[in-house]
C-alpha cells in the first residue's frame, strides 16, 4: 500500500482553502499593479549556486533548509527557497538590466526544509515585489507603501505593525561588526551553541536569535544605529520621512536583521500578534549587493515577500463560492435539452451545475447542498410546452421559463461579477 499521507510540511489546498489563497493573491496582484509592478514568473528550481551564493553561505536557509538534489545530468539543483534570487538571475540572463528600473511581482510555491508548525511549512507560497535599479530611498518608500496597501486590501491594516531598521552601508556594518564582536566575545559562555558559531562567521545574525539566553546578551549589545556613516543615517532618515508623509505608522526595531545575507540599509517586517509564534506576514529590505554577488553588474534593489498561507489565515471576508444554477432533467429527452441549455447558459456567464442522476427530490437536495441559487426543472410536461420550471431555491417560488429565450428571465441569477 502506498503511503497516502502528504509529505510532512506540505498541504493540500482544498476548494475552501484555495478561495482564501486566491483572495490574497488577487488583491495583492491588483494592488501591486497600481504601483506599476508587472507580474513575472521564474522556474521553481535553479542551479544551486543561484541561492547558495546570494543568500550567503552562512544563512540558515542555505546551511539547513534547502531542498537540493543532483539531476540526471549531474547538475546540483535546488527547489527555490525564496523568490528574489531567481528574479535577480532572470534580470541578468534576460538582459533586463539594459532598461532599468525593473518592477516585478511574483507569486508561487517556495520550499524550505524546516520544522513544520502552525504557519511554517516545507512547501509554502510567497507573493513578492522587487524594485531593481533605483538606489534612492524613494524605492524603499514605494515598496513599503505598496506592502501597506496590499495588507489593507486584504483587510489587515489595523492588525499589523511595521517594524523597520537600517543595516547601514558596508562601511557602517564593518564598524559595527567590530564593536559587536568585542561585546559578544565577553559573553561567549552565555551564548547558545549556534550563536557561538555565528560569532565568527556572521555575528549580526545573533541579534536575530530566538534563544532566550542569546536574547539576554543581545539586550545590552551596542546598537548598529550608533555606528552608521552619515550617508547611511541620511538614507534611513529619508525613508522614515517618506513613511511619515504617507501616514504609514512604524516602529523602529534596532534588533531587526533579516535572515538572508544580501540585505543592507532598509530592513523591515510587518508582524501581527494574531498568529501566535509565526507572526511575520511580510518581510524584506534593500539588497544593493545581490546582483553583483551573483556575477552581474552592480545594480541596487529593494523588495519584500509575504507569506500567502499566513495572510490567508487572517483574511476575514473570504469571497463565497459562486452559487450555481442547477439543471434537473427528468428523463432522456430532457437530458438532451439540458446538455445544450447548460452550454447556452454558461456562454452567457451563468454558473451551471447538473444533477447527474437521481429523482427530483434527490437532485433538489443535492442542489441545496451545492448552495444553488435556482433549479431549472425539465420534466416531460414542461418540455411539451417548450418550457422549464425555474425554481428559486431561496424563496421556493416557481415560474415557467421559455426554453426558446431563457436568458432575460435568468439575468437576475447571474453572479454579479460576470
Ligand atoms: P521566519 O522568521 O518566520 O522564519 P524568514 O525570515 O525565514 O521568516 P522570509 O525569508 O523573509 O522569512 O520570508 C518572507 C515571509 O514568508 C515570512 O515573513 C513568512 O510570512 C513567509 N514564510 C517564510 N518561511 C515560511 C514557511 N516555512 N512557511 C510558511 N511561510 C513562510
Ligand atoms: Mg525562516
Tab-separated table of C-alpha atoms and ligand atoms in Angstrom:
chain	number	residue	atom	x	y	z
A	1	UNK	CA	0.000	0.000	0.000
A	2	UNK	CA	1.388	3.383	-0.997
A	3	UNK	CA	1.847	5.994	1.691
A	4	UNK	CA	-1.146	8.255	1.132
A	5	UNK	CA	-0.147	10.991	3.548
A	6	UNK	CA	1.111	14.219	2.009
A	7	UNK	CA	4.822	14.758	2.668
A	8	UNK	CA	5.418	16.276	6.106
A	9	UNK	CA	5.166	20.043	5.979
A	10	UNK	CA	3.116	20.084	2.757
A	11	UNK	CA	-0.597	20.748	2.472
A	12	UNK	CA	-3.375	20.275	0.001
A	13	UNK	CA	-5.295	23.402	-0.851
A	14	UNK	CA	-8.915	22.237	-0.936
A	15	UNK	CA	-11.503	24.488	-2.632
A	16	UNK	CA	-12.262	26.489	0.544
A	17	UNK	CA	-8.508	26.955	1.224
A	18	UNK	CA	-7.978	27.903	-2.381
A	19	UNK	CA	-10.594	30.650	-2.221
A	20	UNK	CA	-8.740	32.223	0.698
A	21	UNK	CA	-5.431	31.770	-1.037
A	22	UNK	CA	-6.677	33.307	-4.268
A	23	UNK	CA	-8.318	36.214	-2.500
A	24	UNK	CA	-4.931	37.088	-1.004
A	25	UNK	CA	-3.147	36.786	-4.326
A	26	UNK	CA	-5.755	38.617	-6.373
A	27	UNK	CA	-5.858	41.578	-4.031
A	28	UNK	CA	-2.071	41.668	-3.894
A	29	UNK	CA	-1.875	41.477	-7.673
A	30	UNK	CA	-4.393	44.262	-8.273
A	31	UNK	CA	-2.678	46.497	-5.752
A	32	UNK	CA	0.870	45.829	-7.000
A	33	UNK	CA	-0.315	46.743	-10.495
A	34	UNK	CA	-1.427	50.168	-9.181
A	35	UNK	CA	2.186	50.751	-8.156
A	36	UNK	CA	3.470	49.882	-11.611
A	37	UNK	CA	4.753	46.379	-10.869
A	38	UNK	CA	4.350	43.756	-13.605
A	39	UNK	CA	3.979	40.047	-12.936
A	40	UNK	CA	6.873	37.699	-13.667
A	41	UNK	CA	7.431	34.004	-13.068
A	42	UNK	CA	10.752	32.239	-12.777
A	43	UNK	CA	11.310	28.463	-12.611
A	44	UNK	CA	10.645	26.586	-9.406
A	45	UNK	CA	14.187	25.214	-9.473
A	46	UNK	CA	17.507	26.833	-10.296
A	47	UNK	CA	21.169	25.862	-10.182
A	48	UNK	CA	22.047	25.582	-6.508
A	49	UNK	CA	24.593	28.356	-6.682
A	50	UNK	CA	21.921	30.914	-7.576
A	51	UNK	CA	20.743	30.565	-3.982
A	52	UNK	CA	23.917	29.458	-2.220
A	53	UNK	CA	25.875	32.488	-3.360
A	54	UNK	CA	23.260	35.128	-2.893
A	55	UNK	CA	21.598	34.060	0.326
A	56	UNK	CA	25.008	33.678	1.951
A	57	UNK	CA	26.895	30.540	2.797
A	58	UNK	CA	26.153	31.007	6.487
A	59	UNK	CA	22.439	31.788	6.281
A	60	UNK	CA	20.017	29.329	7.882
A	61	UNK	CA	18.288	28.835	4.566
A	62	UNK	CA	21.480	27.726	2.832
A	63	UNK	CA	23.012	25.726	5.674
A	64	UNK	CA	19.896	23.881	6.798
A	65	UNK	CA	16.786	24.441	4.758
A	66	UNK	CA	17.380	23.917	1.053
A	67	UNK	CA	15.937	21.073	-0.974
A	68	UNK	CA	18.972	20.312	-3.100
A	69	UNK	CA	19.345	17.378	-5.456
A	70	UNK	CA	21.517	16.204	-8.312
A	71	UNK	CA	19.600	15.930	-11.572
A	72	UNK	CA	20.295	13.174	-14.063
A	73	UNK	CA	22.921	15.275	-15.836
A	74	UNK	CA	24.806	15.655	-12.564
A	75	UNK	CA	23.966	19.347	-12.025
A	76	UNK	CA	23.163	20.406	-8.496
A	77	UNK	CA	19.693	21.940	-8.500
A	78	UNK	CA	17.658	23.454	-5.675
A	79	UNK	CA	13.944	23.999	-5.256
A	80	UNK	CA	13.680	27.736	-4.708
A	81	UNK	CA	13.521	28.692	-1.023
A	82	UNK	CA	12.614	32.303	-1.876
A	83	UNK	CA	11.879	34.472	-4.890
A	84	UNK	CA	14.422	37.280	-5.039
A	85	UNK	CA	17.443	35.269	-6.205
A	86	UNK	CA	15.506	33.836	-9.156
A	87	UNK	CA	14.202	37.260	-10.208
A	88	UNK	CA	17.721	38.708	-9.951
A	89	UNK	CA	19.067	35.818	-12.026
A	90	UNK	CA	16.319	36.429	-14.605
A	91	UNK	CA	17.153	40.139	-14.766
A	92	UNK	CA	20.733	39.236	-15.660
A	93	UNK	CA	20.052	36.355	-18.031
A	94	UNK	CA	17.357	38.236	-19.978
A	95	UNK	CA	19.374	41.445	-20.208
A	96	UNK	CA	16.641	43.365	-18.368
A	97	UNK	CA	19.366	45.439	-16.749
A	98	UNK	CA	19.514	47.399	-20.027
A	99	UNK	CA	16.169	49.024	-19.221
A	100	UNK	CA	16.076	49.841	-15.556
A	101	UNK	CA	14.218	50.077	-13.331
A	102	UNK	CA	12.651	46.642	-13.335
A	103	UNK	CA	9.487	46.486	-11.236
A	104	UNK	CA	8.335	42.906	-10.881
A	105	UNK	CA	5.960	40.959	-8.713
A	106	UNK	CA	5.663	37.199	-8.447
A	107	UNK	CA	3.814	34.546	-6.582
A	108	UNK	CA	4.312	30.843	-6.202
A	109	UNK	CA	5.482	27.937	-4.083
A	110	UNK	CA	8.736	28.050	-2.100
A	111	UNK	CA	10.462	25.128	-0.400
A	112	UNK	CA	12.364	25.043	2.876
A	113	UNK	CA	13.231	22.067	4.985
A	114	UNK	CA	12.302	23.419	8.395
A	115	UNK	CA	10.364	22.115	11.370
A	116	UNK	CA	6.678	22.221	10.429
A	117	UNK	CA	4.335	24.012	12.814
A	118	UNK	CA	1.390	26.367	12.556
A	119	UNK	CA	2.296	28.961	9.920
A	120	UNK	CA	5.507	27.142	8.989
A	121	UNK	CA	5.513	24.627	6.182
A	122	UNK	CA	8.035	22.977	3.924
A	123	UNK	CA	6.138	23.981	0.821
A	124	UNK	CA	4.524	27.383	1.214
A	125	UNK	CA	3.687	30.280	-1.066
A	126	UNK	CA	5.045	33.755	-1.278
A	127	UNK	CA	3.842	36.860	-3.042
A	128	UNK	CA	6.648	39.340	-3.510
A	129	UNK	CA	7.692	42.542	-5.260
A	130	UNK	CA	11.131	43.675	-6.411
A	131	UNK	CA	12.157	47.174	-7.460
A	132	UNK	CA	15.526	46.838	-9.142
A	133	UNK	CA	17.762	49.667	-10.321
A	134	UNK	CA	16.802	52.563	-8.041
A	135	UNK	CA	19.452	53.438	-5.441
A	136	UNK	CA	17.474	56.170	-3.646
A	137	UNK	CA	15.092	55.939	-0.665
A	138	UNK	CA	12.149	56.668	-2.999
A	139	UNK	CA	12.240	52.996	-3.936
A	140	UNK	CA	12.237	51.804	-0.322
A	141	UNK	CA	9.280	54.068	0.414
A	142	UNK	CA	7.380	52.891	-2.638
A	143	UNK	CA	7.726	49.169	-1.888
A	144	UNK	CA	6.714	49.829	1.721
A	145	UNK	CA	3.672	51.835	0.629
A	146	UNK	CA	2.746	49.032	-1.747
A	147	UNK	CA	3.091	46.449	1.041
A	148	UNK	CA	0.918	48.518	3.318
A	149	UNK	CA	-1.734	48.963	0.604
A	150	UNK	CA	-1.807	45.217	-0.085
A	151	UNK	CA	-2.231	44.385	3.589
A	152	UNK	CA	-5.037	46.966	3.742
A	153	UNK	CA	-6.718	45.424	0.679
A	154	UNK	CA	-6.615	42.056	2.439
A	155	UNK	CA	-8.282	43.679	5.453
A	156	UNK	CA	-5.297	43.716	7.805
A	157	UNK	CA	-4.475	47.416	8.030
A	158	UNK	CA	-5.357	47.608	11.703
A	159	UNK	CA	-3.901	44.235	12.618
A	160	UNK	CA	-0.270	44.565	11.554
A	161	UNK	CA	2.691	46.534	12.818
A	162	UNK	CA	5.501	47.719	10.586
A	163	UNK	CA	8.922	47.352	12.169
A	164	UNK	CA	11.876	48.862	10.376
A	165	UNK	CA	15.581	49.110	10.904
A	166	UNK	CA	18.644	50.057	8.937
A	167	UNK	CA	21.560	47.743	8.412
A	168	UNK	CA	23.571	50.690	7.082
A	169	UNK	CA	26.013	50.566	4.221
A	170	UNK	CA	29.012	48.233	4.010
A	171	UNK	CA	31.207	50.629	5.971
A	172	UNK	CA	28.625	51.031	8.762
A	173	UNK	CA	28.299	47.284	9.087
A	174	UNK	CA	32.060	46.768	9.208
A	175	UNK	CA	32.346	49.349	12.011
A	176	UNK	CA	29.501	47.789	13.873
A	177	UNK	CA	30.720	44.265	13.421
A	178	UNK	CA	33.934	45.082	15.277
A	179	UNK	CA	32.044	46.644	18.186
A	180	UNK	CA	29.551	43.785	18.334
A	181	UNK	CA	32.171	41.045	18.272
A	182	UNK	CA	34.097	42.858	21.040
A	183	UNK	CA	30.998	42.923	23.181
A	184	UNK	CA	29.795	39.379	22.439
A	185	UNK	CA	33.263	37.912	22.998
A	186	UNK	CA	32.903	38.939	26.628
A	187	UNK	CA	29.691	36.873	26.924
A	188	UNK	CA	30.541	33.720	24.998
A	189	UNK	CA	29.566	31.485	27.917
A	190	UNK	CA	26.008	32.784	27.873
A	191	UNK	CA	25.548	32.295	24.123
A	192	UNK	CA	23.861	29.313	22.500
A	193	UNK	CA	25.958	26.849	20.530
A	194	UNK	CA	24.534	28.198	17.252
A	195	UNK	CA	25.397	31.739	18.171
A	196	UNK	CA	28.935	30.830	19.209
A	197	UNK	CA	29.426	29.599	15.676
A	198	UNK	CA	27.825	32.705	14.223
A	199	UNK	CA	30.199	34.856	16.262
A	200	UNK	CA	32.976	34.246	13.775
A	201	UNK	CA	31.092	33.791	10.579
A	202	UNK	CA	28.136	36.150	10.829
A	203	UNK	CA	27.808	37.910	14.197
A	204	UNK	CA	24.966	40.217	13.086
A	205	UNK	CA	22.735	37.194	12.839
A	206	UNK	CA	22.990	36.720	16.606
A	207	UNK	CA	20.814	39.822	17.027
A	208	UNK	CA	18.008	37.851	15.437
A	209	UNK	CA	18.366	34.749	17.639
A	210	UNK	CA	15.261	33.388	19.298
A	211	UNK	CA	17.247	31.627	22.058
A	212	UNK	CA	16.313	33.170	25.462
A	213	UNK	CA	19.943	33.201	26.665
A	214	UNK	CA	21.081	34.923	23.459
A	215	UNK	CA	18.319	37.447	23.812
A	216	UNK	CA	19.503	38.485	27.256
A	217	UNK	CA	23.018	39.006	25.992
A	218	UNK	CA	21.792	40.872	22.941
A	219	UNK	CA	19.616	43.217	25.001
A	220	UNK	CA	22.701	45.143	26.137
A	221	UNK	CA	24.696	44.852	22.925
A	222	UNK	CA	25.895	48.015	21.186
A	223	UNK	CA	23.390	49.313	18.621
A	224	UNK	CA	24.029	49.500	14.916
A	225	UNK	CA	22.359	52.917	14.930
A	226	UNK	CA	25.395	54.282	16.787
A	227	UNK	CA	27.794	53.074	14.085
A	228	UNK	CA	26.142	54.415	10.955
A	229	UNK	CA	28.094	56.539	8.500
A	230	UNK	CA	26.464	59.947	7.903
A	231	UNK	CA	25.327	58.783	4.444
A	232	UNK	CA	23.646	55.675	5.860
A	233	UNK	CA	21.981	57.716	8.605
A	234	UNK	CA	20.644	60.178	5.997
A	235	UNK	CA	19.301	57.345	3.887
A	236	UNK	CA	17.371	55.913	6.814
A	237	UNK	CA	16.063	59.345	7.796
A	238	UNK	CA	14.730	59.837	4.264
A	239	UNK	CA	12.910	56.503	4.374
A	240	UNK	CA	11.320	57.424	7.689
A	241	UNK	CA	10.280	60.850	6.417
A	242	UNK	CA	8.621	59.210	3.422
A	243	UNK	CA	6.647	56.891	5.672
A	244	UNK	CA	5.582	59.827	7.803
A	245	UNK	CA	4.498	61.826	4.748
A	246	UNK	CA	2.309	58.884	3.768
A	247	UNK	CA	0.932	58.405	7.302
A	248	UNK	CA	2.301	54.878	7.442
A	249	UNK	CA	2.861	54.080	11.112
A	250	UNK	CA	6.061	52.223	12.002
A	251	UNK	CA	8.221	51.230	14.915
A	252	UNK	CA	11.992	51.186	14.829
A	253	UNK	CA	13.314	47.813	15.905
A	254	UNK	CA	17.097	48.075	16.315
A	255	UNK	CA	17.347	44.259	16.627
A	256	UNK	CA	15.705	43.577	13.297
A	257	UNK	CA	18.191	41.922	10.957
A	258	UNK	CA	16.897	39.872	8.098
A	259	UNK	CA	17.672	36.160	7.888
A	260	UNK	CA	19.342	36.387	4.497
A	261	UNK	CA	22.786	37.800	3.880
A	262	UNK	CA	22.146	40.125	0.982
A	263	UNK	CA	20.473	42.965	2.825
A	264	UNK	CA	21.825	46.448	3.578
A	265	UNK	CA	20.205	49.756	4.521
A	266	UNK	CA	16.458	49.289	4.999
A	267	UNK	CA	15.149	46.087	6.594
A	268	UNK	CA	11.534	45.679	7.603
A	269	UNK	CA	8.819	43.291	8.701
A	270	UNK	CA	5.084	43.531	9.059
A	271	UNK	CA	4.058	41.454	12.064
A	272	UNK	CA	0.807	40.545	13.746
A	273	UNK	CA	0.026	39.035	17.116
A	274	UNK	CA	-2.967	37.187	15.653
A	275	UNK	CA	-0.910	34.179	14.532
A	276	UNK	CA	0.976	33.106	17.634
A	277	UNK	CA	4.680	32.467	17.248
A	278	UNK	CA	4.874	32.825	13.444
A	279	UNK	CA	3.791	36.448	13.435
A	280	UNK	CA	5.720	37.851	10.471
A	281	UNK	CA	3.459	38.115	7.454
A	282	UNK	CA	5.651	40.177	5.129
A	283	UNK	CA	9.361	40.920	5.219
A	284	UNK	CA	12.027	42.464	3.072
A	285	UNK	CA	14.641	45.097	2.596
A	286	UNK	CA	17.279	46.601	0.368
A	287	UNK	CA	19.749	44.300	-1.372
A	288	UNK	CA	22.204	46.503	-3.226
A	289	UNK	CA	24.970	43.895	-3.364
A	290	UNK	CA	22.909	40.940	-4.546
A	291	UNK	CA	23.116	41.137	-8.318
A	292	UNK	CA	26.832	41.815	-8.278
A	293	UNK	CA	27.401	38.877	-5.906
A	294	UNK	CA	25.665	36.765	-8.477
A	295	UNK	CA	28.138	37.790	-11.154
A	296	UNK	CA	26.016	40.511	-12.770
A	297	UNK	CA	26.503	44.261	-12.929
A	298	UNK	CA	26.289	46.341	-9.773
A	299	UNK	CA	22.569	47.146	-9.618
A	300	UNK	CA	20.719	48.083	-6.441
A	301	UNK	CA	17.371	46.624	-5.458
A	302	UNK	CA	14.735	46.600	-2.773
A	303	UNK	CA	11.779	44.290	-2.258
A	304	UNK	CA	9.805	42.067	0.038
A	305	UNK	CA	7.965	38.765	0.206
A	306	UNK	CA	4.739	37.930	2.012
A	307	UNK	CA	3.698	34.511	3.292
A	308	UNK	CA	0.454	33.722	1.491
A	309	UNK	CA	-0.652	30.978	3.929
A	310	UNK	CA	-0.172	33.284	6.908
A	311	UNK	CA	-2.193	36.028	5.207
A	312	UNK	CA	-4.843	33.538	4.129
A	313	UNK	CA	-5.336	32.507	7.762
A	314	UNK	CA	-6.060	36.128	8.689
A	315	UNK	CA	-8.403	37.158	5.896
A	316	UNK	CA	-11.956	37.591	7.145
A	317	UNK	CA	-14.044	38.479	4.093
A	318	UNK	CA	-13.390	35.329	2.095
A	319	UNK	CA	-15.374	35.521	-1.140
A	320	UNK	CA	-18.096	32.894	-1.233
A	321	UNK	CA	-18.138	30.260	-3.945
A	322	UNK	CA	-20.466	31.379	-6.772
A	323	UNK	CA	-23.981	29.986	-6.439
A	324	UNK	CA	-24.840	27.817	-9.425
A	325	UNK	CA	-27.996	27.256	-11.396
A	326	UNK	CA	-28.726	23.531	-11.282
A	327	UNK	CA	-30.343	21.776	-14.200
A	328	UNK	CA	-32.703	18.994	-13.234
A	329	UNK	CA	-33.620	16.984	-16.334
A	330	UNK	CA	-36.088	14.175	-15.696
A	331	UNK	CA	-35.804	11.603	-18.467
A	332	UNK	CA	-33.835	11.002	-21.639
A	333	UNK	CA	-35.408	13.692	-23.805
A	334	UNK	CA	-34.778	16.219	-21.038
A	335	UNK	CA	-31.139	15.108	-20.739
A	336	UNK	CA	-30.575	16.152	-24.343
A	337	UNK	CA	-32.184	19.544	-23.827
A	338	UNK	CA	-30.167	20.048	-20.641
A	339	UNK	CA	-26.903	19.313	-22.428
A	340	UNK	CA	-27.257	22.226	-24.852
A	341	UNK	CA	-29.101	24.503	-22.421
A	342	UNK	CA	-26.196	24.231	-19.961
A	343	UNK	CA	-23.771	25.422	-22.637
A	344	UNK	CA	-26.036	28.307	-23.711
A	345	UNK	CA	-26.284	29.489	-20.123
A	346	UNK	CA	-22.572	29.149	-19.444
A	347	UNK	CA	-21.750	31.192	-22.525
A	348	UNK	CA	-23.960	33.905	-21.095
A	349	UNK	CA	-21.945	33.890	-17.857
A	350	UNK	CA	-24.066	31.628	-15.671
A	351	UNK	CA	-22.503	29.110	-13.327
A	352	UNK	CA	-24.304	25.911	-14.254
A	353	UNK	CA	-24.277	22.569	-12.489
A	354	UNK	CA	-26.217	19.471	-13.339
A	355	UNK	CA	-27.554	16.737	-11.171
A	356	UNK	CA	-26.001	13.745	-12.819
A	357	UNK	CA	-28.580	11.237	-11.711
A	358	UNK	CA	-31.458	10.528	-9.346
A	359	UNK	CA	-35.081	11.552	-8.927
A	360	UNK	CA	-36.361	15.101	-8.451
A	361	UNK	CA	-36.111	15.021	-4.663
A	362	UNK	CA	-32.585	13.678	-4.638
A	363	UNK	CA	-31.437	16.216	-7.175
A	364	UNK	CA	-33.010	19.127	-5.346
A	365	UNK	CA	-31.361	18.002	-2.111
A	366	UNK	CA	-28.041	17.929	-3.861
A	367	UNK	CA	-28.722	21.373	-5.369
A	368	UNK	CA	-29.309	22.725	-1.866
A	369	UNK	CA	-26.063	21.192	-0.642
A	370	UNK	CA	-24.284	22.950	-3.527
A	371	UNK	CA	-25.857	26.186	-2.288
A	372	UNK	CA	-27.533	26.529	-5.677
A	373	UNK	CA	-29.393	29.770	-6.366
A	374	UNK	CA	-32.088	28.182	-8.510
A	375	UNK	CA	-33.055	24.920	-10.182
A	376	UNK	CA	-34.279	24.546	-13.742
A	377	UNK	CA	-36.581	21.561	-13.754
A	378	UNK	CA	-37.067	19.855	-17.111
A	379	UNK	CA	-39.884	17.337	-16.952
A	380	UNK	CA	-41.891	15.853	-19.839
A	381	UNK	CA	-44.868	18.185	-19.271
A	382	UNK	CA	-42.688	21.261	-19.294
A	383	UNK	CA	-40.804	20.131	-22.387
A	384	UNK	CA	-44.044	19.585	-24.254
A	385	UNK	CA	-44.839	23.269	-23.635
A	386	UNK	CA	-41.301	24.361	-24.640
A	387	UNK	CA	-40.622	25.416	-21.071
A	388	UNK	CA	-38.643	24.609	-17.976
A	389	UNK	CA	-39.726	25.337	-14.416
A	390	UNK	CA	-37.495	27.891	-12.779
A	391	UNK	CA	-37.455	27.270	-9.074
A	392	UNK	CA	-35.913	29.959	-6.905
A	393	UNK	CA	-34.271	27.956	-4.118
A	394	UNK	CA	-34.226	30.886	-1.685
A	395	UNK	CA	-37.920	31.807	-1.977
A	396	UNK	CA	-39.280	28.467	-3.201
A	397	UNK	CA	-41.186	30.381	-5.878
A	398	UNK	CA	-41.680	28.615	-9.226
A	399	UNK	CA	-42.165	30.283	-12.620
A	400	UNK	CA	-42.216	28.965	-16.188
A	401	UNK	CA	-39.113	29.682	-18.254
A	402	UNK	CA	-39.383	29.722	-22.089
A	403	UNK	CA	-36.628	27.485	-23.467
A	404	UNK	CA	-36.535	29.405	-26.755
A	405	UNK	CA	-35.415	32.558	-24.917
A	406	UNK	CA	-34.287	31.689	-21.386
A	407	UNK	CA	-31.724	34.439	-20.753
A	408	UNK	CA	-33.866	37.513	-19.918
A	409	UNK	CA	-35.675	35.829	-17.041
A	410	UNK	CA	-32.384	34.436	-15.711
A	411	UNK	CA	-30.471	37.716	-15.745
A	412	UNK	CA	-31.099	38.239	-12.038
A	413	UNK	CA	-29.490	34.863	-11.269
A	414	UNK	CA	-26.168	35.611	-12.906
A	415	UNK	CA	-23.237	36.133	-10.483
A	416	UNK	CA	-22.664	39.880	-10.045
A	417	UNK	CA	-19.110	39.830	-11.354
A	418	UNK	CA	-19.961	38.223	-14.698
B	1	LIG	P1	10.750	33.305	9.740
B	1	LIG	O1	11.444	34.223	10.691
B	1	LIG	O2	9.273	33.156	10.002
B	1	LIG	O3	11.445	32.002	9.532
B	1	LIG	P2	12.009	34.230	7.363
B	1	LIG	O4	12.844	35.371	7.772
B	1	LIG	O5	12.646	32.910	7.124
B	1	LIG	O6	10.771	34.061	8.348
B	1	LIG	P3	11.478	35.312	4.731
B	1	LIG	O7	12.512	34.502	4.099
B	1	LIG	O8	11.693	36.751	4.897
B	1	LIG	O9	11.106	34.665	6.122
B	1	LIG	O10	10.083	35.082	4.015
B	1	LIG	C1	9.055	36.080	3.958
B	1	LIG	C2	7.763	35.577	4.514
B	1	LIG	O11	7.439	34.296	4.002
B	1	LIG	C3	7.768	35.348	6.019
B	1	LIG	O12	7.546	36.557	6.686
B	1	LIG	C4	6.617	34.396	6.202
B	1	LIG	O13	5.376	35.086	6.190
B	1	LIG	C5	6.733	33.538	4.983
B	1	LIG	N1	7.437	32.292	5.285
B	1	LIG	C6	8.786	32.094	5.408
B	1	LIG	N2	9.056	30.804	5.670
B	1	LIG	C7	7.847	30.172	5.737
B	1	LIG	C8	7.450	28.813	5.976
B	1	LIG	N3	8.350	27.849	6.193
B	1	LIG	N4	6.129	28.514	5.975
B	1	LIG	C9	5.197	29.471	5.739
B	1	LIG	N5	5.510	30.760	5.500
B	1	LIG	C10	6.815	31.118	5.499
B	2	LIG	MG1	12.883	31.150	8.244
